[in-house]
Amino acid sequence: MSKSPITVSVTGAAGQIGYSLLFRIASGALFGPDQPVKLRLIEIPDEKAMNALKGVCMELDDCAFPLLHSITPTSDLNEGFSGTNWAILVGSVPRKAGMERKDLLSINGKIFTGQGQAIARNAASDVRVLVVGNPCNTNCLIAMNSAPEVPSNRWFAMTRLDENRAKSQLATKAGVLASSVSNLAIWGNHSATQYPDFFNARIDGKPATEVISDHDWLKGDFIKTVQQRGAAIIAARGLSSAASAANAACDTVRSVSQGTANGDWTSVAVCSDGSYGIEKGLIFSFPVRTSAQGWEIVQGVPVNEFSQAKIKATEDELKEERAAVRELGLIK
C-alpha cells in the first residue's frame, strides 16, 4: 500500500458504540478501501473495562483486516492520543436515575477536560475531533476549551444521527427511499430541543412541504419523533442507540473528510462564528458543506418565524449548559 496509515483514536472503545464502530473503521468503510489505519483504543483504567477491550482487540485480530496496520489498547490518554489524526470521543457517563443534568455535566466535564488536554499535548498537527458521547455539544465545548492549541474548526459534535433519523421519517411518510431526502438540517443541540428543519428539506428534488401535505404532522409528530427517538429506542430495547450512532459517526467523518454532494449539506455541530445570529463560541449544529479544502456553514438558508422560535429554544438550552459548566469551573 502506498498510503501512510491514518491514526484513529477511539474512547469508550469497548462500549456498545465503540464495538459497533471499530470494525467499520478497520474494514475500510470509513476512510476507503486503500487507506490503512492505526487504531488507538482507549478505555477507563478499570480491570473489567480493560479485559473487555482485550477481547475486542482479539476479535479485530481475528478479522485479519488488510487495512488494519496496528492496534494499541490503553487506559493512558497520552498514549491513546499519540499522533492521532482523528479522535472519536465516544465514551461518556450516561445520565442515571436521580442524577441532575448539572451532575452529569460535572462528571463528564472532568473527563472531556482531560481528553482535550491530552489531545493538545499528543495529537498530530492535523488532528480533527468528533465528540459522540453525550451531552455531545457541551462535552465538545469543554474539550475544545481545554485545548486552545487546537484550532476551533477542528472540533465537531455529532448530530448526523438526528439527521439520519429525520430523513428516515420523511422518507417513510413520503413512501420513498431515505436516499431521496436531501438538504435536511439539524439546528442546535443534540437533545430534545434540536430542530429538524423540514422547511428546507427536499424529497426527490422537491420541497418536502410539497411532497408531504400533512403539515400538522411535520410541525408536530415529525419533530417530536426525531427529538425523542433515542428515548424510544431505550424503552424498546432496554439499551441506548449503538449501531445507528456508530453509523452516524462514520457518516460524519466521511462527510468532513471527503466532502458533501453538490447542492446538499450535512448536519454537524461546530463552533459558531455568529452565523444566523447564534452566539459565537457555542457548539451548535448547522447545515454544513464540506470539500477537500475544508468546511463552511451554509449561508442564506431561509429561516421562517416557526423555525426561528425552534432555533432560539435550542440555542437557549446550549447557553444554559455553557453557564452550568462555566459555574463548575470547566471553561472560562
mmCIF file of N, CA, C and O in Angstrom, residues 132-213:
data_model
loop_
_atom_site.group_PDB
_atom_site.id
_atom_site.type_symbol
_atom_site.label_atom_id
_atom_site.label_comp_id
_atom_site.label_asym_id
_atom_site.label_seq_id
_atom_site.Cartn_x
_atom_site.Cartn_y
_atom_site.Cartn_z
ATOM 1 N N VAL A 132 -18.927 12.224 20.278
ATOM 2 C CA VAL A 132 -20.158 11.442 20.187
ATOM 3 C C VAL A 132 -20.820 11.319 21.556
ATOM 4 O O VAL A 132 -22.041 11.348 21.681
ATOM 5 N N GLY A 133 -20.010 11.184 22.605
ATOM 6 C CA GLY A 133 -20.532 10.978 23.952
ATOM 7 C C GLY A 133 -21.362 12.154 24.430
ATOM 8 O O GLY A 133 -20.955 13.316 24.309
ATOM 9 N N ASN A 134 -22.529 11.862 24.975
ATOM 10 C CA ASN A 134 -23.469 12.911 25.376
ATOM 11 C C ASN A 134 -23.232 13.449 26.778
ATOM 12 O O ASN A 134 -22.713 12.730 27.627
ATOM 13 N N PRO A 135 -23.638 14.705 27.032
ATOM 14 C CA PRO A 135 -24.212 15.670 26.077
ATOM 15 C C PRO A 135 -23.130 16.195 25.133
ATOM 16 O O PRO A 135 -22.251 16.961 25.554
ATOM 17 N N CYS A 136 -23.185 15.767 23.870
ATOM 18 C CA CYS A 136 -22.026 15.912 22.989
ATOM 19 C C CYS A 136 -21.685 17.357 22.666
ATOM 20 O O CYS A 136 -20.496 17.702 22.567
ATOM 21 N N ASN A 137 -22.671 18.234 22.498
ATOM 22 C CA ASN A 137 -22.341 19.625 22.182
ATOM 23 C C ASN A 137 -21.499 20.255 23.282
ATOM 24 O O ASN A 137 -20.470 20.869 23.014
ATOM 25 N N THR A 138 -21.952 20.093 24.518
ATOM 26 C CA THR A 138 -21.262 20.737 25.632
ATOM 27 C C THR A 138 -19.997 19.986 26.006
ATOM 28 O O THR A 138 -19.003 20.610 26.408
ATOM 29 N N ASN A 139 -19.968 18.668 25.854
ATOM 30 C CA ASN A 139 -18.717 17.932 26.050
ATOM 31 C C ASN A 139 -17.661 18.413 25.050
ATOM 32 O O ASN A 139 -16.481 18.553 25.383
ATOM 33 N N CYS A 140 -18.090 18.668 23.827
ATOM 34 C CA CYS A 140 -17.181 19.185 22.800
ATOM 35 C C CYS A 140 -16.691 20.578 23.178
ATOM 36 O O CYS A 140 -15.502 20.895 23.025
ATOM 37 N N LEU A 141 -17.601 21.406 23.680
ATOM 38 C CA LEU A 141 -17.231 22.758 24.124
ATOM 39 C C LEU A 141 -16.155 22.696 25.207
ATOM 40 O O LEU A 141 -15.170 23.449 25.174
ATOM 41 N N ILE A 142 -16.322 21.783 26.151
ATOM 42 C CA ILE A 142 -15.368 21.639 27.252
ATOM 43 C C ILE A 142 -14.010 21.181 26.727
ATOM 44 O O ILE A 142 -12.958 21.751 27.071
ATOM 45 N N ALA A 143 -14.018 20.140 25.894
ATOM 46 C CA ALA A 143 -12.760 19.624 25.352
ATOM 47 C C ALA A 143 -12.044 20.681 24.520
ATOM 48 O O ALA A 143 -10.825 20.851 24.625
ATOM 49 N N MET A 144 -12.797 21.392 23.684
ATOM 50 C CA MET A 144 -12.213 22.437 22.835
ATOM 51 C C MET A 144 -11.571 23.538 23.679
ATOM 52 O O MET A 144 -10.462 23.998 23.380
ATOM 53 N N ASN A 145 -12.267 23.942 24.733
ATOM 54 C CA ASN A 145 -11.727 24.989 25.596
ATOM 55 C C ASN A 145 -10.537 24.516 26.417
ATOM 56 O O ASN A 145 -9.766 25.346 26.920
ATOM 57 N N SER A 146 -10.391 23.206 26.544
ATOM 58 C CA SER A 146 -9.248 22.641 27.265
ATOM 59 C C SER A 146 -8.052 22.433 26.354
ATOM 60 O O SER A 146 -6.983 22.032 26.819
ATOM 61 N N ALA A 147 -8.235 22.710 25.055
ATOM 62 C CA ALA A 147 -7.159 22.504 24.082
ATOM 63 C C ALA A 147 -7.061 23.719 23.163
ATOM 64 O O ALA A 147 -7.283 23.616 21.954
ATOM 65 N N PRO A 148 -6.741 24.887 23.705
ATOM 66 C CA PRO A 148 -6.708 26.094 22.869
ATOM 67 C C PRO A 148 -5.671 26.033 21.753
ATOM 68 O O PRO A 148 -5.751 26.804 20.790
ATOM 69 N N GLU A 149 -4.725 25.106 21.868
ATOM 70 C CA GLU A 149 -3.706 24.963 20.818
ATOM 71 C C GLU A 149 -4.295 24.358 19.545
ATOM 72 O O GLU A 149 -3.722 24.501 18.458
ATOM 73 N N VAL A 150 -5.425 23.659 19.670
ATOM 74 C CA VAL A 150 -6.058 23.024 18.519
ATOM 75 C C VAL A 150 -7.095 23.983 17.953
ATOM 76 O O VAL A 150 -8.010 24.401 18.673
ATOM 77 N N PRO A 151 -7.004 24.364 16.675
ATOM 78 C CA PRO A 151 -7.944 25.347 16.110
ATOM 79 C C PRO A 151 -9.395 24.930 16.300
ATOM 80 O O PRO A 151 -9.733 23.742 16.243
ATOM 81 N N SER A 152 -10.258 25.911 16.503
ATOM 82 C CA SER A 152 -11.661 25.630 16.797
ATOM 83 C C SER A 152 -12.379 24.958 15.632
ATOM 84 O O SER A 152 -13.395 24.293 15.832
ATOM 85 N N ASN A 153 -11.864 25.120 14.409
ATOM 86 C CA ASN A 153 -12.534 24.495 13.263
ATOM 87 C C ASN A 153 -12.204 23.012 13.122
ATOM 88 O O ASN A 153 -12.624 22.373 12.165
ATOM 89 N N ARG A 154 -11.473 22.457 14.083
ATOM 90 C CA ARG A 154 -11.155 21.025 14.081
ATOM 91 C C ARG A 154 -12.095 20.231 14.993
ATOM 92 O O ARG A 154 -11.941 19.021 15.131
ATOM 93 N N TRP A 155 -13.029 20.917 15.634
ATOM 94 C CA TRP A 155 -13.888 20.276 16.634
ATOM 95 C C TRP A 155 -15.313 20.124 16.101
ATOM 96 O O TRP A 155 -15.898 21.068 15.580
ATOM 97 N N PHE A 156 -15.866 18.930 16.293
ATOM 98 C CA PHE A 156 -17.207 18.615 15.803
ATOM 99 C C PHE A 156 -17.966 17.804 16.852
ATOM 100 O O PHE A 156 -17.376 16.974 17.552
ATOM 101 N N ALA A 157 -19.271 18.050 16.966
ATOM 102 C CA ALA A 157 -20.136 17.205 17.799
ATOM 103 C C ALA A 157 -21.211 16.608 16.895
ATOM 104 O O ALA A 157 -21.688 17.256 15.961
ATOM 105 N N MET A 158 -21.596 15.389 17.178
ATOM 106 C CA MET A 158 -22.390 14.611 16.228
ATOM 107 C C MET A 158 -23.885 14.893 16.324
ATOM 108 O O MET A 158 -24.523 14.624 17.332
ATOM 109 N N THR A 159 -24.435 15.416 15.242
ATOM 110 C CA THR A 159 -25.893 15.493 15.085
ATOM 111 C C THR A 159 -26.338 14.761 13.816
ATOM 112 O O THR A 159 -27.507 14.859 13.432
ATOM 113 N N ARG A 160 -25.428 14.038 13.187
ATOM 114 C CA ARG A 160 -25.774 13.294 11.978
ATOM 115 C C ARG A 160 -26.780 12.181 12.287
ATOM 116 O O ARG A 160 -27.621 11.832 11.442
ATOM 117 N N LEU A 161 -26.732 11.627 13.488
ATOM 118 C CA LEU A 161 -27.719 10.611 13.853
ATOM 119 C C LEU A 161 -29.125 11.200 13.789
ATOM 120 O O LEU A 161 -30.061 10.563 13.292
ATOM 121 N N ASP A 162 -29.279 12.426 14.254
ATOM 122 C CA ASP A 162 -30.577 13.097 14.202
ATOM 123 C C ASP A 162 -30.986 13.361 12.750
ATOM 124 O O ASP A 162 -32.153 13.205 12.389
ATOM 125 N N GLU A 163 -30.023 13.764 11.936
ATOM 126 C CA GLU A 163 -30.306 13.974 10.518
ATOM 127 C C GLU A 163 -30.780 12.676 9.866
ATOM 128 O O GLU A 163 -31.764 12.664 9.118
ATOM 129 N N ASN A 164 -30.063 11.592 10.144
ATOM 130 C CA ASN A 164 -30.448 10.304 9.560
ATOM 131 C C ASN A 164 -31.834 9.873 10.016
ATOM 132 O O ASN A 164 -32.629 9.347 9.232
ATOM 133 N N ARG A 165 -32.115 10.097 11.291
ATOM 134 C CA ARG A 165 -33.444 9.755 11.822
ATOM 135 C C ARG A 165 -34.531 10.576 11.117
ATOM 136 O O ARG A 165 -35.584 10.053 10.760
ATOM 137 N N ALA A 166 -34.260 11.848 10.940
ATOM 138 C CA ALA A 166 -35.242 12.730 10.307
ATOM 139 C C ALA A 166 -35.468 12.340 8.849
ATOM 140 O O ALA A 166 -36.615 12.321 8.365
ATOM 141 N N LYS A 167 -34.396 12.020 8.143
ATOM 142 C CA LYS A 167 -34.531 11.595 6.747
ATOM 143 C C LYS A 167 -35.379 10.328 6.643
ATOM 144 O O LYS A 167 -36.220 10.198 5.743
ATOM 145 N N SER A 168 -35.154 9.407 7.564
ATOM 146 C CA SER A 168 -35.909 8.160 7.554
ATOM 147 C C SER A 168 -37.395 8.413 7.778
ATOM 148 O O SER A 168 -38.251 7.826 7.104
ATOM 149 N N GLN A 169 -37.711 9.312 8.714
ATOM 150 C CA GLN A 169 -39.113 9.626 8.990
ATOM 151 C C GLN A 169 -39.788 10.278 7.779
ATOM 152 O O GLN A 169 -40.923 9.929 7.419
ATOM 153 N N LEU A 170 -39.109 11.217 7.147
ATOM 154 C CA LEU A 170 -39.676 11.882 5.967
ATOM 155 C C LEU A 170 -39.840 10.900 4.816
ATOM 156 O O LEU A 170 -40.864 10.911 4.113
ATOM 157 N N ALA A 171 -38.849 10.037 4.632
ATOM 158 C CA ALA A 171 -38.918 9.068 3.540
ATOM 159 C C ALA A 171 -40.073 8.104 3.728
ATOM 160 O O ALA A 171 -40.811 7.795 2.779
ATOM 161 N N THR A 172 -40.258 7.636 4.953
ATOM 162 C CA THR A 172 -41.352 6.710 5.241
ATOM 163 C C THR A 172 -42.699 7.372 4.986
ATOM 164 O O THR A 172 -43.607 6.790 4.380
ATOM 165 N N LYS A 173 -42.842 8.614 5.442
ATOM 166 C CA LYS A 173 -44.102 9.343 5.251
ATOM 167 C C LYS A 173 -44.380 9.567 3.762
ATOM 168 O O LYS A 173 -45.543 9.478 3.315
ATOM 169 N N ALA A 174 -43.325 9.817 2.982
ATOM 170 C CA ALA A 174 -43.499 10.101 1.553
ATOM 171 C C ALA A 174 -43.526 8.836 0.701
ATOM 172 O O ALA A 174 -43.826 8.911 -0.495
ATOM 173 N N GLY A 175 -43.198 7.696 1.301
ATOM 174 C CA GLY A 175 -43.176 6.448 0.555
ATOM 175 C C GLY A 175 -42.022 6.339 -0.424
ATOM 176 O O GLY A 175 -42.162 5.771 -1.510
ATOM 177 N N VAL A 176 -40.858 6.888 -0.024
ATOM 178 C CA VAL A 176 -39.666 6.838 -0.869
ATOM 179 C C VAL A 176 -38.499 6.290 -0.054
ATOM 180 O O VAL A 176 -38.616 6.050 1.149
ATOM 181 N N LEU A 177 -37.360 6.102 -0.720
ATOM 182 C CA LEU A 177 -36.156 5.676 -0.020
ATOM 183 C C LEU A 177 -35.530 6.857 0.708
ATOM 184 O O LEU A 177 -35.667 8.012 0.288
ATOM 185 N N ALA A 178 -34.806 6.560 1.773
ATOM 186 C CA ALA A 178 -34.147 7.624 2.532
ATOM 187 C C ALA A 178 -33.169 8.411 1.666
ATOM 188 O O ALA A 178 -32.948 9.608 1.891
ATOM 189 N N SER A 179 -32.594 7.760 0.663
ATOM 190 C CA SER A 179 -31.648 8.437 -0.226
ATOM 191 C C SER A 179 -32.317 9.516 -1.072
ATOM 192 O O SER A 179 -31.638 10.343 -1.686
ATOM 193 N N SER A 180 -33.640 9.524 -1.114
ATOM 194 C CA SER A 180 -34.369 10.552 -1.866
ATOM 195 C C SER A 180 -34.439 11.874 -1.114
ATOM 196 O O SER A 180 -34.799 12.904 -1.688
ATOM 197 N N VAL A 181 -34.112 11.857 0.181
ATOM 198 C CA VAL A 181 -34.220 13.052 1.021
ATOM 199 C C VAL A 181 -32.867 13.752 1.100
ATOM 200 O O VAL A 181 -31.842 13.121 1.372
ATOM 201 N N SER A 182 -32.861 15.048 0.844
ATOM 202 C CA SER A 182 -31.628 15.832 0.910
ATOM 203 C C SER A 182 -31.889 17.148 1.629
ATOM 204 O O SER A 182 -33.029 17.480 1.957
ATOM 205 N N ASN A 183 -30.809 17.871 1.881
ATOM 206 C CA ASN A 183 -30.887 19.216 2.471
ATOM 207 C C ASN A 183 -31.704 19.235 3.761
ATOM 208 O O ASN A 183 -32.508 20.141 4.000
ATOM 209 N N LEU A 184 -31.465 18.219 4.587
ATOM 210 C CA LEU A 184 -32.139 18.135 5.881
ATOM 211 C C LEU A 184 -31.165 18.648 6.942
ATOM 212 O O LEU A 184 -30.146 18.006 7.224
ATOM 213 N N ALA A 185 -31.454 19.793 7.511
ATOM 214 C CA ALA A 185 -30.577 20.395 8.519
ATOM 215 C C ALA A 185 -31.116 20.137 9.920
ATOM 216 O O ALA A 185 -32.309 20.267 10.171
ATOM 217 N N ILE A 186 -30.197 19.767 10.811
ATOM 218 C CA ILE A 186 -30.495 19.743 12.246
ATOM 219 C C ILE A 186 -29.861 20.991 12.844
ATOM 220 O O ILE A 186 -28.660 21.220 12.699
ATOM 221 N N TRP A 187 -30.664 21.785 13.502
ATOM 222 C CA TRP A 187 -30.180 23.006 14.146
ATOM 223 C C TRP A 187 -30.047 22.776 15.645
ATOM 224 O O TRP A 187 -30.955 22.222 16.287
ATOM 225 N N GLY A 188 -28.907 23.207 16.211
ATOM 226 C CA GLY A 188 -28.804 23.312 17.657
ATOM 227 C C GLY A 188 -28.152 22.180 18.398
ATOM 228 O O GLY A 188 -27.091 21.679 18.034
ATOM 229 N N ASN A 189 -28.824 21.745 19.443
ATOM 230 C CA ASN A 189 -28.282 20.807 20.417
ATOM 231 C C ASN A 189 -28.731 19.381 20.100
ATOM 232 O O ASN A 189 -29.858 19.166 19.655
ATOM 233 N N HIS A 190 -27.862 18.420 20.336
ATOM 234 C CA HIS A 190 -28.271 17.016 20.243
ATOM 235 C C HIS A 190 -29.018 16.678 21.538
ATOM 236 O O HIS A 190 -28.470 16.134 22.489
ATOM 237 N N SER A 191 -30.276 17.054 21.554
ATOM 238 C CA SER A 191 -31.109 16.894 22.744
ATOM 239 C C SER A 191 -32.560 16.978 22.300
ATOM 240 O O SER A 191 -32.862 17.050 21.115
ATOM 241 N N ALA A 192 -33.449 17.004 23.259
ATOM 242 C CA ALA A 192 -34.872 17.076 22.941
ATOM 243 C C ALA A 192 -35.302 18.456 22.446
ATOM 244 O O ALA A 192 -36.473 18.651 22.124
ATOM 245 N N THR A 193 -34.356 19.412 22.362
ATOM 246 C CA THR A 193 -34.693 20.725 21.799
ATOM 247 C C THR A 193 -34.219 20.880 20.358
ATOM 248 O O THR A 193 -34.500 21.901 19.726
ATOM 249 N N GLN A 194 -33.471 19.929 19.847
ATOM 250 C CA GLN A 194 -32.958 20.040 18.469
ATOM 251 C C GLN A 194 -34.098 20.310 17.501
ATOM 252 O O GLN A 194 -35.237 19.903 17.733
ATOM 253 N N TYR A 195 -33.763 20.943 16.389
ATOM 254 C CA TYR A 195 -34.797 21.263 15.406
ATOM 255 C C TYR A 195 -34.454 20.650 14.052
ATOM 256 O O TYR A 195 -33.551 21.118 13.355
ATOM 257 N N PRO A 196 -35.198 19.617 13.628
ATOM 258 C CA PRO A 196 -35.031 19.064 12.281
ATOM 259 C C PRO A 196 -35.815 19.913 11.285
ATOM 260 O O PRO A 196 -37.048 19.945 11.305
ATOM 261 N N ASP A 197 -35.110 20.628 10.439
ATOM 262 C CA ASP A 197 -35.690 21.666 9.577
ATOM 263 C C ASP A 197 -36.290 21.050 8.314
ATOM 264 O O ASP A 197 -35.614 20.895 7.297
ATOM 265 N N PHE A 198 -37.580 20.767 8.370
ATOM 266 C CA PHE A 198 -38.269 20.165 7.228
ATOM 267 C C PHE A 198 -38.589 21.191 6.150
ATOM 268 O O PHE A 198 -38.787 20.838 4.987
ATOM 269 N N PHE A 199 -38.627 22.479 6.515
ATOM 270 C CA PHE A 199 -38.985 23.509 5.535
ATOM 271 C C PHE A 199 -37.992 23.560 4.371
ATOM 272 O O PHE A 199 -38.368 23.827 3.233
ATOM 273 N N ASN A 200 -36.716 23.323 4.666
ATOM 274 C CA ASN A 200 -35.689 23.399 3.629
ATOM 275 C C ASN A 200 -35.299 22.034 3.075
ATOM 276 O O ASN A 200 -34.497 21.964 2.137
ATOM 277 N N ALA A 201 -35.861 20.974 3.647
ATOM 278 C CA ALA A 201 -35.562 19.629 3.160
ATOM 279 C C ALA A 201 -36.210 19.414 1.794
ATOM 280 O O ALA A 201 -37.236 20.027 1.462
ATOM 281 N N ARG A 202 -35.604 18.538 1.028
ATOM 282 C CA ARG A 202 -36.123 18.221 -0.305
ATOM 283 C C ARG A 202 -36.271 16.706 -0.447
ATOM 284 O O ARG A 202 -35.476 15.943 0.112
ATOM 285 N N ILE A 203 -37.304 16.317 -1.179
ATOM 286 C CA ILE A 203 -37.565 14.906 -1.461
ATOM 287 C C ILE A 203 -37.621 14.742 -2.972
ATOM 288 O O ILE A 203 -38.468 15.343 -3.640
ATOM 289 N N ASP A 204 -36.662 13.976 -3.480
ATOM 290 C CA ASP A 204 -36.516 13.848 -4.940
ATOM 291 C C ASP A 204 -36.439 15.220 -5.613
ATOM 292 O O ASP A 204 -37.010 15.455 -6.679
ATOM 293 N N GLY A 205 -35.749 16.126 -4.949
ATOM 294 C CA GLY A 205 -35.531 17.455 -5.510
ATOM 295 C C GLY A 205 -36.643 18.448 -5.289
ATOM 296 O O GLY A 205 -36.495 19.632 -5.606
ATOM 297 N N LYS A 206 -37.769 18.014 -4.741
ATOM 298 C CA LYS A 206 -38.898 18.903 -4.496
ATOM 299 C C LYS A 206 -38.960 19.261 -3.010
ATOM 300 O O LYS A 206 -38.549 18.464 -2.158
ATOM 301 N N PRO A 207 -39.477 20.438 -2.681
ATOM 302 C CA PRO A 207 -39.620 20.789 -1.258
ATOM 303 C C PRO A 207 -40.429 19.731 -0.508
ATOM 304 O O PRO A 207 -41.478 19.282 -0.994
ATOM 305 N N ALA A 208 -39.955 19.343 0.656
ATOM 306 C CA ALA A 208 -40.648 18.320 1.451
ATOM 307 C C ALA A 208 -42.071 18.751 1.776
ATOM 308 O O ALA A 208 -42.978 17.911 1.863
ATOM 309 N N THR A 209 -42.278 20.049 1.937
ATOM 310 C CA THR A 209 -43.614 20.548 2.280
ATOM 311 C C THR A 209 -44.586 20.437 1.114
ATOM 312 O O THR A 209 -45.799 20.549 1.306
ATOM 313 N N GLU A 210 -44.075 20.250 -0.110
ATOM 314 C CA GLU A 210 -44.938 19.998 -1.257
ATOM 315 C C GLU A 210 -45.237 18.509 -1.390
ATOM 316 O O GLU A 210 -46.363 18.118 -1.724
ATOM 317 N N VAL A 211 -44.243 17.693 -1.139
ATOM 318 C CA VAL A 211 -44.421 16.241 -1.263
ATOM 319 C C VAL A 211 -45.303 15.705 -0.144
ATOM 320 O O VAL A 211 -46.142 14.823 -0.351
ATOM 321 N N ILE A 212 -45.099 16.246 1.068
ATOM 322 C CA ILE A 212 -45.878 15.815 2.242
ATOM 323 C C ILE A 212 -46.884 16.928 2.553
ATOM 324 O O ILE A 212 -46.511 18.012 3.018
ATOM 325 N N SER A 213 -48.146 16.672 2.320
ATOM 326 C CA SER A 213 -49.177 17.699 2.500
ATOM 327 C C SER A 213 -49.648 17.820 3.943
ATOM 328 O O SER A 213 -50.293 18.800 4.304
#
